[in-house]
Short mmCIF file of C-alpha atoms in Angstrom, two decimals:
data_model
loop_
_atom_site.label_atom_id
_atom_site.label_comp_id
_atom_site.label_asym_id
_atom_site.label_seq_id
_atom_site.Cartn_x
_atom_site.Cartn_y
_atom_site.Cartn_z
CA UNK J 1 68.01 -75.07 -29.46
CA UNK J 2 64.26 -74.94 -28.21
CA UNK J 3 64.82 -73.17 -25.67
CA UNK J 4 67.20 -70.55 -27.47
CA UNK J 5 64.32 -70.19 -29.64
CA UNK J 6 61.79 -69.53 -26.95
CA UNK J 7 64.22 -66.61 -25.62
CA UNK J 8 64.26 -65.24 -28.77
CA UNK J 9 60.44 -65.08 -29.21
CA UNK J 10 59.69 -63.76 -25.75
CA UNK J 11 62.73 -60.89 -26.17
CA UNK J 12 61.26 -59.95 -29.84
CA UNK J 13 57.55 -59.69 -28.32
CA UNK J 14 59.15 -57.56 -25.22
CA UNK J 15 60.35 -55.30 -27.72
CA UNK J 16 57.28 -55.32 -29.83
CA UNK J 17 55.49 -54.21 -27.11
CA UNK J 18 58.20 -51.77 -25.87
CA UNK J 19 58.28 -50.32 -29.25
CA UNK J 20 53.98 -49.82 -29.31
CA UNK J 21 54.26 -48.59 -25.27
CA UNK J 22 56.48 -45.62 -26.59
CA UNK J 23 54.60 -44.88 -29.33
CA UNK J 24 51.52 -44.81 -27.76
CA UNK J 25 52.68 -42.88 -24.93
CA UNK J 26 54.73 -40.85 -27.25
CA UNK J 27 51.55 -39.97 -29.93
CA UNK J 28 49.95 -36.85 -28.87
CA UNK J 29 46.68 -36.48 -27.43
CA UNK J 30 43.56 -35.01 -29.06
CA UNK J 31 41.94 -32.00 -26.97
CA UNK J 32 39.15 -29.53 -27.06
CA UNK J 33 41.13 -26.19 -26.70
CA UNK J 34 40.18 -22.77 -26.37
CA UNK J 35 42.37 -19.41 -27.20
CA UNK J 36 42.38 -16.51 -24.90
CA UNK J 37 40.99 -13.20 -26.57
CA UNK J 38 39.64 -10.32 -24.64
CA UNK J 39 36.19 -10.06 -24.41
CA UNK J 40 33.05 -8.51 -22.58
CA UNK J 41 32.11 -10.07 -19.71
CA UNK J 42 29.25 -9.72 -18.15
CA UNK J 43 26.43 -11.34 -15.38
CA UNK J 44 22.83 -11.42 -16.01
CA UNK J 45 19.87 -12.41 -13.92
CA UNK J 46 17.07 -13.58 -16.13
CA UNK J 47 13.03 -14.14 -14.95
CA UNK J 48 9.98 -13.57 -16.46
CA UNK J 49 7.65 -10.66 -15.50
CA UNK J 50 4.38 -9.63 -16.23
CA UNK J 51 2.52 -6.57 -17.78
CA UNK J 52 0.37 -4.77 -15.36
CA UNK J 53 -1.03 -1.35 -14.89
CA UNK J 54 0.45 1.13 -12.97
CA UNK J 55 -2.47 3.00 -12.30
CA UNK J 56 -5.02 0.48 -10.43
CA UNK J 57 -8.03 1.89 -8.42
CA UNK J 58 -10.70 -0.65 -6.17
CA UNK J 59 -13.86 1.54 -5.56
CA UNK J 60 -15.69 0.53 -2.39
CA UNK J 61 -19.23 0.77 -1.14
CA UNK J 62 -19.76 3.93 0.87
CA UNK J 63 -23.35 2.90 2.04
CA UNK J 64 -25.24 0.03 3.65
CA UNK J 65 -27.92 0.39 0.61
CA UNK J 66 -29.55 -1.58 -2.52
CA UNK J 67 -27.63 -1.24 -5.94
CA UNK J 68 -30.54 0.61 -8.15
CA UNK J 69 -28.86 0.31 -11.23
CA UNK J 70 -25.42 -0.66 -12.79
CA UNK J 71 -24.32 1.22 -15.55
CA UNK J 72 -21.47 -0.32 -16.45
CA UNK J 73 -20.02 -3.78 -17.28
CA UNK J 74 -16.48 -6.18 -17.22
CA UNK J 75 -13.71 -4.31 -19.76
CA UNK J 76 -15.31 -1.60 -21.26
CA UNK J 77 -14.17 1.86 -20.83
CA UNK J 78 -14.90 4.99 -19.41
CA UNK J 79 -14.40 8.56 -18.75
CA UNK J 80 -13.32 10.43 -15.57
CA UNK J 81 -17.18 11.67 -13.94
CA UNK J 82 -18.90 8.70 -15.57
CA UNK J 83 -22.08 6.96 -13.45
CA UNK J 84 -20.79 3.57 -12.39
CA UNK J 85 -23.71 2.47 -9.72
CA UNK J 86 -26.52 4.07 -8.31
CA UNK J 87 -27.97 3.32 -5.12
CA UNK J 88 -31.81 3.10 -4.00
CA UNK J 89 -32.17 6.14 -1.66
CA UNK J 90 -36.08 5.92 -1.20
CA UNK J 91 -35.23 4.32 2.26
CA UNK J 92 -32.73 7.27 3.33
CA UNK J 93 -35.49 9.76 2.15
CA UNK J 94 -38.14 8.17 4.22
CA UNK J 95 -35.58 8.65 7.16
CA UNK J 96 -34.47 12.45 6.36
CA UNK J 97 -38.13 13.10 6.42
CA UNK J 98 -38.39 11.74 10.08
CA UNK J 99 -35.25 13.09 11.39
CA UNK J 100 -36.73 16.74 10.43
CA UNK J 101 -40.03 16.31 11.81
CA UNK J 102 -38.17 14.95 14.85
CA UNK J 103 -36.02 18.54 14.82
CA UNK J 104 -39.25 20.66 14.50
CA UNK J 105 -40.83 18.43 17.54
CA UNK J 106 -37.79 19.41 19.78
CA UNK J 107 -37.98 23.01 18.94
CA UNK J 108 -41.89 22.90 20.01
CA UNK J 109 -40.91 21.29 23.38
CA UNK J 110 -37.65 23.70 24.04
CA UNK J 111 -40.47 26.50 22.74
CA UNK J 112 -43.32 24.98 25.92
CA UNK J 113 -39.91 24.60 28.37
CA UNK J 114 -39.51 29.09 28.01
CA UNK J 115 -43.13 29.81 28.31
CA UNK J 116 -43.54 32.78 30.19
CA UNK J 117 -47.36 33.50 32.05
CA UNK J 118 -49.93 35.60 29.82
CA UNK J 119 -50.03 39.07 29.97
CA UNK J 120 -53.56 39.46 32.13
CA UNK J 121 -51.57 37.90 34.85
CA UNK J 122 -48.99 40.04 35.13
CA UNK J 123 -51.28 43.24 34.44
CA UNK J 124 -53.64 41.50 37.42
CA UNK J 125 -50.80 41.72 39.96
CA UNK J 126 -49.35 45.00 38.84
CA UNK J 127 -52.59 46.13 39.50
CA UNK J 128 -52.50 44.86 43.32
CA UNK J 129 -48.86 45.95 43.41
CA UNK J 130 -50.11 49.68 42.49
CA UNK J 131 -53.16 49.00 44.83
CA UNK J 132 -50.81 48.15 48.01
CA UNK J 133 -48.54 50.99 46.74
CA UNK J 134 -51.31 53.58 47.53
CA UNK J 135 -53.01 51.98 50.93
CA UNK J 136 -49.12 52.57 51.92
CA UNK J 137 -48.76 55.62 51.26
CA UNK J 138 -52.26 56.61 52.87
CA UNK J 139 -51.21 54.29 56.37
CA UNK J 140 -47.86 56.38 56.20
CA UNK J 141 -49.70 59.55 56.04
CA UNK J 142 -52.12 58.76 59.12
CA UNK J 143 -49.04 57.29 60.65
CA UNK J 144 -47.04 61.07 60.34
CA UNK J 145 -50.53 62.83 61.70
CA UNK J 146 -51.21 60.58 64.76
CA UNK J 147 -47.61 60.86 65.46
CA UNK J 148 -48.21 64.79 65.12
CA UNK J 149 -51.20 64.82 67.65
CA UNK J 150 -49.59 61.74 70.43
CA UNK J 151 -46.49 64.37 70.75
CA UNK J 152 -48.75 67.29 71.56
CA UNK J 153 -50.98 64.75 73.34
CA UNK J 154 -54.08 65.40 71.43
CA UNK J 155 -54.63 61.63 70.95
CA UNK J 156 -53.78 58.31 72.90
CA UNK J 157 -50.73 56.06 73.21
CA UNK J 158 -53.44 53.31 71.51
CA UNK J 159 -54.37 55.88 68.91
CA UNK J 160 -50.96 56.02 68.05
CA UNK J 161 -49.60 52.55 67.73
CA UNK J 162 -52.62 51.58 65.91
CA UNK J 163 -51.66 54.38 63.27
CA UNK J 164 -48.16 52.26 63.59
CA UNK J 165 -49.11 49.29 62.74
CA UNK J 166 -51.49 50.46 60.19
CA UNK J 167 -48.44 51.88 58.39
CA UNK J 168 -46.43 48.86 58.89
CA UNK J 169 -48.85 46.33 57.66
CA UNK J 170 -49.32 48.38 54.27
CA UNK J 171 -45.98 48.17 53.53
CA UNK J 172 -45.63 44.41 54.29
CA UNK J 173 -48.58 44.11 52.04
CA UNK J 174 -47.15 46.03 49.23
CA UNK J 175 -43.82 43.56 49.67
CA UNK J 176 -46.08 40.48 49.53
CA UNK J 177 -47.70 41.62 46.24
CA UNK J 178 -44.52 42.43 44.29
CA UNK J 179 -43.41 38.80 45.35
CA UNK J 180 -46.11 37.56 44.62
CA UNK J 181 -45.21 38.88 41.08
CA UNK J 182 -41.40 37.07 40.96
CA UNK J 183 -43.12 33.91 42.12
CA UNK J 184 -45.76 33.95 39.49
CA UNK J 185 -42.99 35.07 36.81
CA UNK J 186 -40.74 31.86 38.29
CA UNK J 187 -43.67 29.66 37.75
CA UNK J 188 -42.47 29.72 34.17
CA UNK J 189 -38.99 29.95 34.17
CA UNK J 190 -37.38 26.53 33.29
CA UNK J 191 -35.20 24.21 35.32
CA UNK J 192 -31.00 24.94 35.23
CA UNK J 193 -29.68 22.86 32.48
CA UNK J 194 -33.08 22.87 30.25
CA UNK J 195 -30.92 25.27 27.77
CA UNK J 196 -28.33 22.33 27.08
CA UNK J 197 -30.47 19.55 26.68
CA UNK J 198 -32.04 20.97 24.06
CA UNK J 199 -28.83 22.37 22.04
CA UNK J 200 -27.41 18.94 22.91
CA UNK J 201 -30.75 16.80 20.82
CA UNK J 202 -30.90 19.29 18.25
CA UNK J 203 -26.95 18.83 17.17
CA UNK J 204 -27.75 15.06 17.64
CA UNK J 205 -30.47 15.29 15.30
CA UNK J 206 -28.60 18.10 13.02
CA UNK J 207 -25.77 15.42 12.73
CA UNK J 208 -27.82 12.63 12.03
CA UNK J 209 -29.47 14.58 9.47
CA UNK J 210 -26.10 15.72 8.06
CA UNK J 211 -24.81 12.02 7.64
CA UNK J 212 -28.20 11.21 5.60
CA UNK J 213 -27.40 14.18 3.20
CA UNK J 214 -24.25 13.10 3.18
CA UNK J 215 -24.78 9.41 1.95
CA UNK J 216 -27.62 10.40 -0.26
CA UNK J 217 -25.12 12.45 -2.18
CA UNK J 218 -22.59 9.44 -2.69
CA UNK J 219 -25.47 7.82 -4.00
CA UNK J 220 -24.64 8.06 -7.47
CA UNK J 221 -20.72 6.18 -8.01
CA UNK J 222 -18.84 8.15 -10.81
CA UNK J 223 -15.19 6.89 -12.34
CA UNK J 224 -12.51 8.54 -10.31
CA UNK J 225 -10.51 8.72 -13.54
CA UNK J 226 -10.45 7.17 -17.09
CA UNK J 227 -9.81 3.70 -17.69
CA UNK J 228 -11.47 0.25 -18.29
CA UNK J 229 -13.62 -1.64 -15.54
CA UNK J 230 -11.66 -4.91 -15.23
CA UNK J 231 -13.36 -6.33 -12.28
CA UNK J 232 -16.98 -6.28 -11.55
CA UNK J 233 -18.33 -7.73 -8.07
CA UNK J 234 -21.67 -6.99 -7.66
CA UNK J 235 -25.00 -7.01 -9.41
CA UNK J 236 -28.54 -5.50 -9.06
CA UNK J 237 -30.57 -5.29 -6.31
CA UNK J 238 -27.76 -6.21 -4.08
CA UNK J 239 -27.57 -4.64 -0.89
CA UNK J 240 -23.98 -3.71 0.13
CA UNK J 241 -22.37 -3.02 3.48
CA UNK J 242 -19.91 -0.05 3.95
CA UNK J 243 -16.50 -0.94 2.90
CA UNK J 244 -18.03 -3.64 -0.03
CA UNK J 245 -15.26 -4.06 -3.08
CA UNK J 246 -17.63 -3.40 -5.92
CA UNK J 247 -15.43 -2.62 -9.14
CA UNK J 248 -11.68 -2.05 -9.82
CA UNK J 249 -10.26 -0.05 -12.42
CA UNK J 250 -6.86 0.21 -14.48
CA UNK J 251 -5.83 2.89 -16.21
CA UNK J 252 -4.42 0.66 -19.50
CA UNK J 253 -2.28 4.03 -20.91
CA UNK J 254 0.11 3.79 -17.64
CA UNK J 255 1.52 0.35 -17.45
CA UNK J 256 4.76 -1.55 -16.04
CA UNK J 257 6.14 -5.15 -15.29
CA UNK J 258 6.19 -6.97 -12.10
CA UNK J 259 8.94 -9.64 -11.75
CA UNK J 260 9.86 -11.28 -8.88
CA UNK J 261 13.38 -12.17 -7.80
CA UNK J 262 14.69 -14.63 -5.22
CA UNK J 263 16.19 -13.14 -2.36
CA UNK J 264 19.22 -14.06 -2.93
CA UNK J 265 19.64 -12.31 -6.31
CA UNK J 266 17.92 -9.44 -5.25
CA UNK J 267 20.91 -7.62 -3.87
CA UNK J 268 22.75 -7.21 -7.32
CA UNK J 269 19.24 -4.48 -8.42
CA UNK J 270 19.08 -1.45 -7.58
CA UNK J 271 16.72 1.45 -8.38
CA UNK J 272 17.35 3.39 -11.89
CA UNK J 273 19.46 0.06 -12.76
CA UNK J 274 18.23 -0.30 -17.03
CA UNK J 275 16.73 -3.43 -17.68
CA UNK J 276 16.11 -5.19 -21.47
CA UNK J 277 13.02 -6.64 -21.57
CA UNK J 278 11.69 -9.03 -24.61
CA UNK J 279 8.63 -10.34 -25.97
CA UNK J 280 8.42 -13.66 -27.99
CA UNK J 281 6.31 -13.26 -31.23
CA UNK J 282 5.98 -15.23 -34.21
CA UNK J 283 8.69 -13.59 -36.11
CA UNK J 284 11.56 -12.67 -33.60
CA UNK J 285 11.92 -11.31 -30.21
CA UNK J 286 11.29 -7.94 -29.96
CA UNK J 287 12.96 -5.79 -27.34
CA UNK J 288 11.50 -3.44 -24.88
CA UNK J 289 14.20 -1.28 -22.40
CA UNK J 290 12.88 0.29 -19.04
CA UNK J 291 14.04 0.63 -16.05
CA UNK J 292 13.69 -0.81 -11.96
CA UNK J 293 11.44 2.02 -10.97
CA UNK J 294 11.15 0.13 -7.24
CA UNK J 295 12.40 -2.82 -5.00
CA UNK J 296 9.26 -4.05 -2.10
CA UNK J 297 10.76 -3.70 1.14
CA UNK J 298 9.73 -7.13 2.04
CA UNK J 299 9.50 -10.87 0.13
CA UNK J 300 6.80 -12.64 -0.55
CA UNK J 301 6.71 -16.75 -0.01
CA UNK J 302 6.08 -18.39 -3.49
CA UNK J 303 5.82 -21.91 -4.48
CA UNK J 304 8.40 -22.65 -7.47
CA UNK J 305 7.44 -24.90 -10.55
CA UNK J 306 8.82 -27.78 -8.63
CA UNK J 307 7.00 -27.44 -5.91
CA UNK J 308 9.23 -25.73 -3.70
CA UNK J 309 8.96 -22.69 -1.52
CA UNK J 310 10.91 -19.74 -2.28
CA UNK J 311 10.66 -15.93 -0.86
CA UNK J 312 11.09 -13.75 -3.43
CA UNK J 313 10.62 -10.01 -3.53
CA UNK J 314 8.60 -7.64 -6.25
CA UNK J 315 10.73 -5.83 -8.82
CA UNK J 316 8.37 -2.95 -10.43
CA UNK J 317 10.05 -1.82 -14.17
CA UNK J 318 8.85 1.44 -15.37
CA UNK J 319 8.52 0.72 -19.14
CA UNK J 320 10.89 3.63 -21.09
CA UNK J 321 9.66 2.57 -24.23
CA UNK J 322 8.15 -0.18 -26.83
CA UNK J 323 8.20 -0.35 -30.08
CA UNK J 324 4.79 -2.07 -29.85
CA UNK J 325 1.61 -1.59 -28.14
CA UNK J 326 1.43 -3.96 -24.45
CA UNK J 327 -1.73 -4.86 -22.61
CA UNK J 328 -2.07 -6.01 -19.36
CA UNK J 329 -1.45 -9.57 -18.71
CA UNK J 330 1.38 -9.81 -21.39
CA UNK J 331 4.41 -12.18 -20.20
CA UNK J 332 8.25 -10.86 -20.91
CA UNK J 333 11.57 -12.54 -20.62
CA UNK J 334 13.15 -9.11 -17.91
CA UNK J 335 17.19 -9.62 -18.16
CA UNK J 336 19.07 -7.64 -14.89
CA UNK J 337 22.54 -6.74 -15.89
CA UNK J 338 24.50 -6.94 -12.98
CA UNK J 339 27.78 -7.08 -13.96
CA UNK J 340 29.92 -5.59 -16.89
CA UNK J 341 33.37 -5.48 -18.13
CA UNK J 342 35.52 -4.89 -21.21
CA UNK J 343 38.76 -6.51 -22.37
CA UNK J 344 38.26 -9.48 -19.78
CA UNK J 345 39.79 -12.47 -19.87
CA UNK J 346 37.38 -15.53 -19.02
CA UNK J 347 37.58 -18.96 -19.40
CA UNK J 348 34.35 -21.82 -19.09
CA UNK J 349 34.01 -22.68 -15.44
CA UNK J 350 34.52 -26.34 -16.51
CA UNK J 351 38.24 -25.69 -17.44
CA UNK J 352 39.47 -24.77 -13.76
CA UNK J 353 40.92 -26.94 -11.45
CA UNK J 354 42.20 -27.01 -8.07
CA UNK J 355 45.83 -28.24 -7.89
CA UNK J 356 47.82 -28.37 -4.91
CA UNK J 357 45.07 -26.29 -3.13
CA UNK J 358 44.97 -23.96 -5.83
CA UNK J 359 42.97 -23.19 -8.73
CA UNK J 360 44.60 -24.33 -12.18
CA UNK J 361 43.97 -24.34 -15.75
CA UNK J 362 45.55 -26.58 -18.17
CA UNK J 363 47.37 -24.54 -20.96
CA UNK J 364 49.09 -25.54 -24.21
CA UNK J 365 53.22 -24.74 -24.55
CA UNK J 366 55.03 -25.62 -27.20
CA UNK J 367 52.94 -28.64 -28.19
CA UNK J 368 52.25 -29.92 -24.52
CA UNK J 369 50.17 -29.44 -21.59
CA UNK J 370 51.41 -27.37 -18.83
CA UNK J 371 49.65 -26.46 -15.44
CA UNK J 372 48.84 -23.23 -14.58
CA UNK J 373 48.35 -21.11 -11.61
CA UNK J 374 45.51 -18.96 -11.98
CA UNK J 375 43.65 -16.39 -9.74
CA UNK J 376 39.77 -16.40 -10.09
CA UNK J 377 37.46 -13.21 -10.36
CA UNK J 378 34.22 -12.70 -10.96
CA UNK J 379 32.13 -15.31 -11.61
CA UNK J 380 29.23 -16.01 -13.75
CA UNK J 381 26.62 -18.23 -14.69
CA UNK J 382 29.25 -19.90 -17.31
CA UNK J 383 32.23 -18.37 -17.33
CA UNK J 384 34.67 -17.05 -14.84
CA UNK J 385 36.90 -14.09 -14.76
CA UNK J 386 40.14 -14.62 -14.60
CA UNK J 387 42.42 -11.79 -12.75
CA UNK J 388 46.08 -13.62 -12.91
CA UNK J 389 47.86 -15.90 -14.22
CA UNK J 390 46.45 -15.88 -17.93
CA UNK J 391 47.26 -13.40 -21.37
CA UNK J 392 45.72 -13.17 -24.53
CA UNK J 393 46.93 -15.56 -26.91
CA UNK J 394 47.24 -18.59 -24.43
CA UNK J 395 45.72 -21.96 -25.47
CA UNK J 396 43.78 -23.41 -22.38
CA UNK J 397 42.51 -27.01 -22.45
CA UNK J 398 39.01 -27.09 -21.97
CA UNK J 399 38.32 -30.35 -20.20
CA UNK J 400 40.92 -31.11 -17.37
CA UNK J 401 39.14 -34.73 -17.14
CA UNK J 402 40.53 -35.98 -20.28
CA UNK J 403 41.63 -39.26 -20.86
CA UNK J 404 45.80 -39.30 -21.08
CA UNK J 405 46.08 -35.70 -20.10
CA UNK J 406 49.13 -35.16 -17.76
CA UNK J 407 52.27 -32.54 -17.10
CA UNK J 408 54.32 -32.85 -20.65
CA UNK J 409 51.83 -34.99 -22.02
CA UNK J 410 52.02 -33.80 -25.95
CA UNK J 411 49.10 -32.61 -27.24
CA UNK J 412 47.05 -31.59 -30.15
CA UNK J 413 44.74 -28.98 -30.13
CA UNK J 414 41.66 -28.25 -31.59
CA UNK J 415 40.51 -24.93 -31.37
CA UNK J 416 36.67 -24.28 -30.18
CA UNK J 417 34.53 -21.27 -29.84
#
């Protein structure tokens, strides 16, 4: 009898717990379910970006000089032709001053170098030249005579040479005086080359005299254009060196946003692309459309707010409008859109699986879970596209990790989003 009893027992808690296994098993399954409706898809890139001007202009010291006066200060505006700095040109003077008393002393010497000899000197030997010119004319006259008389031989052979040479030495005098007139005229004459030198010092000093005139009028700094000084480098009495930043200027009416994307994002922009722009403020966001005017050809190294380093490359936004006023220094929330599509169907990335080396979803038929072959598109930051496998109207499963959740496995739904 006891152990009849004990058979019993054991067989009734068997089927007890029979009974409980099938209706546990059997009792559907709460899950997070979403239903398929078409939608508009698309991918965004989103970074912040700064206000800055478009129009930015770093004056630089033309002249090794001492700052006179500063006329200007840090943020306060001005108009194109304005006096920014003026420079202390007393030193330059002091040097123009030399340079053409060092012109006037070169024209003296080239003026000594072509001196020719006075004019009693030459009037002195033209005198000896028309002196020499008449004894030779005289000896050539005695000459013809004694000649004459030896041929009807009225005088002597010695008569008659002597008349010769008489002749002849007249007429090497009259030579020697009218040299005597080229030598005293070459006396004076100056060396080969003398022209030369002296066009060669004078366009040295011309040039140097040129450069002075030239600095002394960039002596007074005007604005190249209107805008606001935002950056002031130097002061008063300082003396500058060619090539010293001294002031930059923004023109505040022509401005655009810098952002700067990671390299690996930076293929989805292009030029023209429209960009949506917005600026936090104590009531709402307001919005602000422009577009990416241009891409830098090369990236920059960065360090990110972790601490790492990143290259990223400069996005410049030409501002199309705003329906309020931007400085300079303002910080905006810049959203790329790189991707768009209508009447998409997309499901949370968290909902696909891979099944039998395939990508799955878990959908809802007739009460129980089913897998289903899908085939993935486009991708987001949250959602992906799907291309096959799906239709509006299906139920998908959200989470594919929950607890229970197997092929048949009844189900009840509860509709999200």
């Amino acid at each position: 009898m006891k152990k009849t009893a004990k058979r019993i027992l054991w067989a009734v808690m068997i089927l007890i717990l029979l009974i409980g296994s099938y209706f546990y098993y059997s009792k559907p399954i709460e899950v997070i379910c979403l239903e398929i409706v078409p939608k508009t898809v698309t991918k965004n890139i989103h970074e912040k970006g700064k206000v800055v001007t478009a129009d930015e202009v770093t004056l630089f010291s033309p002249l090794s000089a001492e700052i006179n006066k500063i006329h200007i200060k840090e943020n306060q505006s001005v108009k194109k032709g304005d006096i920014l700095i003026s420079y202390n040109t007393q030193e330059m003077l002091y040097q123009l001053e030399q340079l053409k008393a060092q012109l006037e002393s070169i024209k003296g010497q080239e003026a000594q170098s072509y001196q020719s000899p006075s004019s009693a000197q030459i009037a002195q030997q033209n005198l000896m030249i028309e002196q020499a010119k008449l004894q030779k004319e005289a000896s050539e006259e005695e000459f013809k005579k004694a000649q004459s008389l030896y041929e009807d031989g009225a005088i002597s052979k010695t008569a008659y040479e002597e008349a010769k040479r008489a002749a002849e030495t007249a007429a090497n005098l009259l030579l020697q005086q009218e040299q005597a007139l080229q030598i005293l005229k070459d006396q004076y004459k100056a060396p080969q080359g003398t022209a030369q030198y002296f066009k060669g010092q004078k366009e040295v000093i011309r040039a140097q005299i040129d450069l002075l005139e030239y600095q002394m009028s960039k002596a007074e700094m005007t604005a190249p254009m209107d805008g606001i000084i935002s950056e002031l480098n130097v002061k008063e009495k300082m003396i500058t060196a060619p090539g010293t930043p001294l002031l930059t200027m923004i023109d505040p009416k022509k401005l655009e946003v810098e952002v700067y994307l990671l390299t690996e994002d930076i293929l989805d922009i292009k030029e023209n692309m429209p960009v949506e722009m917005y600026l936090e403020t104590n009531k709402e966001d307001v919005m602000i459309k422009g577009i990416v005017k241009e891409i830098a050809p090369y990236a920059q190294q960065s360090i990110s707010a972790l601490g790492l380093e990143e290259e990223r490359i400069k996005v410049s936004i030409e501002i199309n409008n705003s329906p309020i006023p931007l400085k300079p220094g303002y910080a905006l929330q810049v959203n790329f859109t790189t991707f768009k599509e209508d009447n998409c169907i997309s499901v949370p990335k968290t909902a696909l699986f891979t099944y039998q080396d395939q990508d799955a979803l878990w959908i809802i038929k007739n009460g129980r879970a089913q897998i289903q072959i899908v085939e993935k598109g486009l991708e987001t930051d949250q959602e992906i596209i799907i291309k096959n496998g799906l239709n509006p109207g299906d139920t998908i499963i959200i989470d594919p990790q929950t607890k229970g959740l197997k092929e048949n496995k009844k189900v009840y739904p509860v509709i999200t989003g």
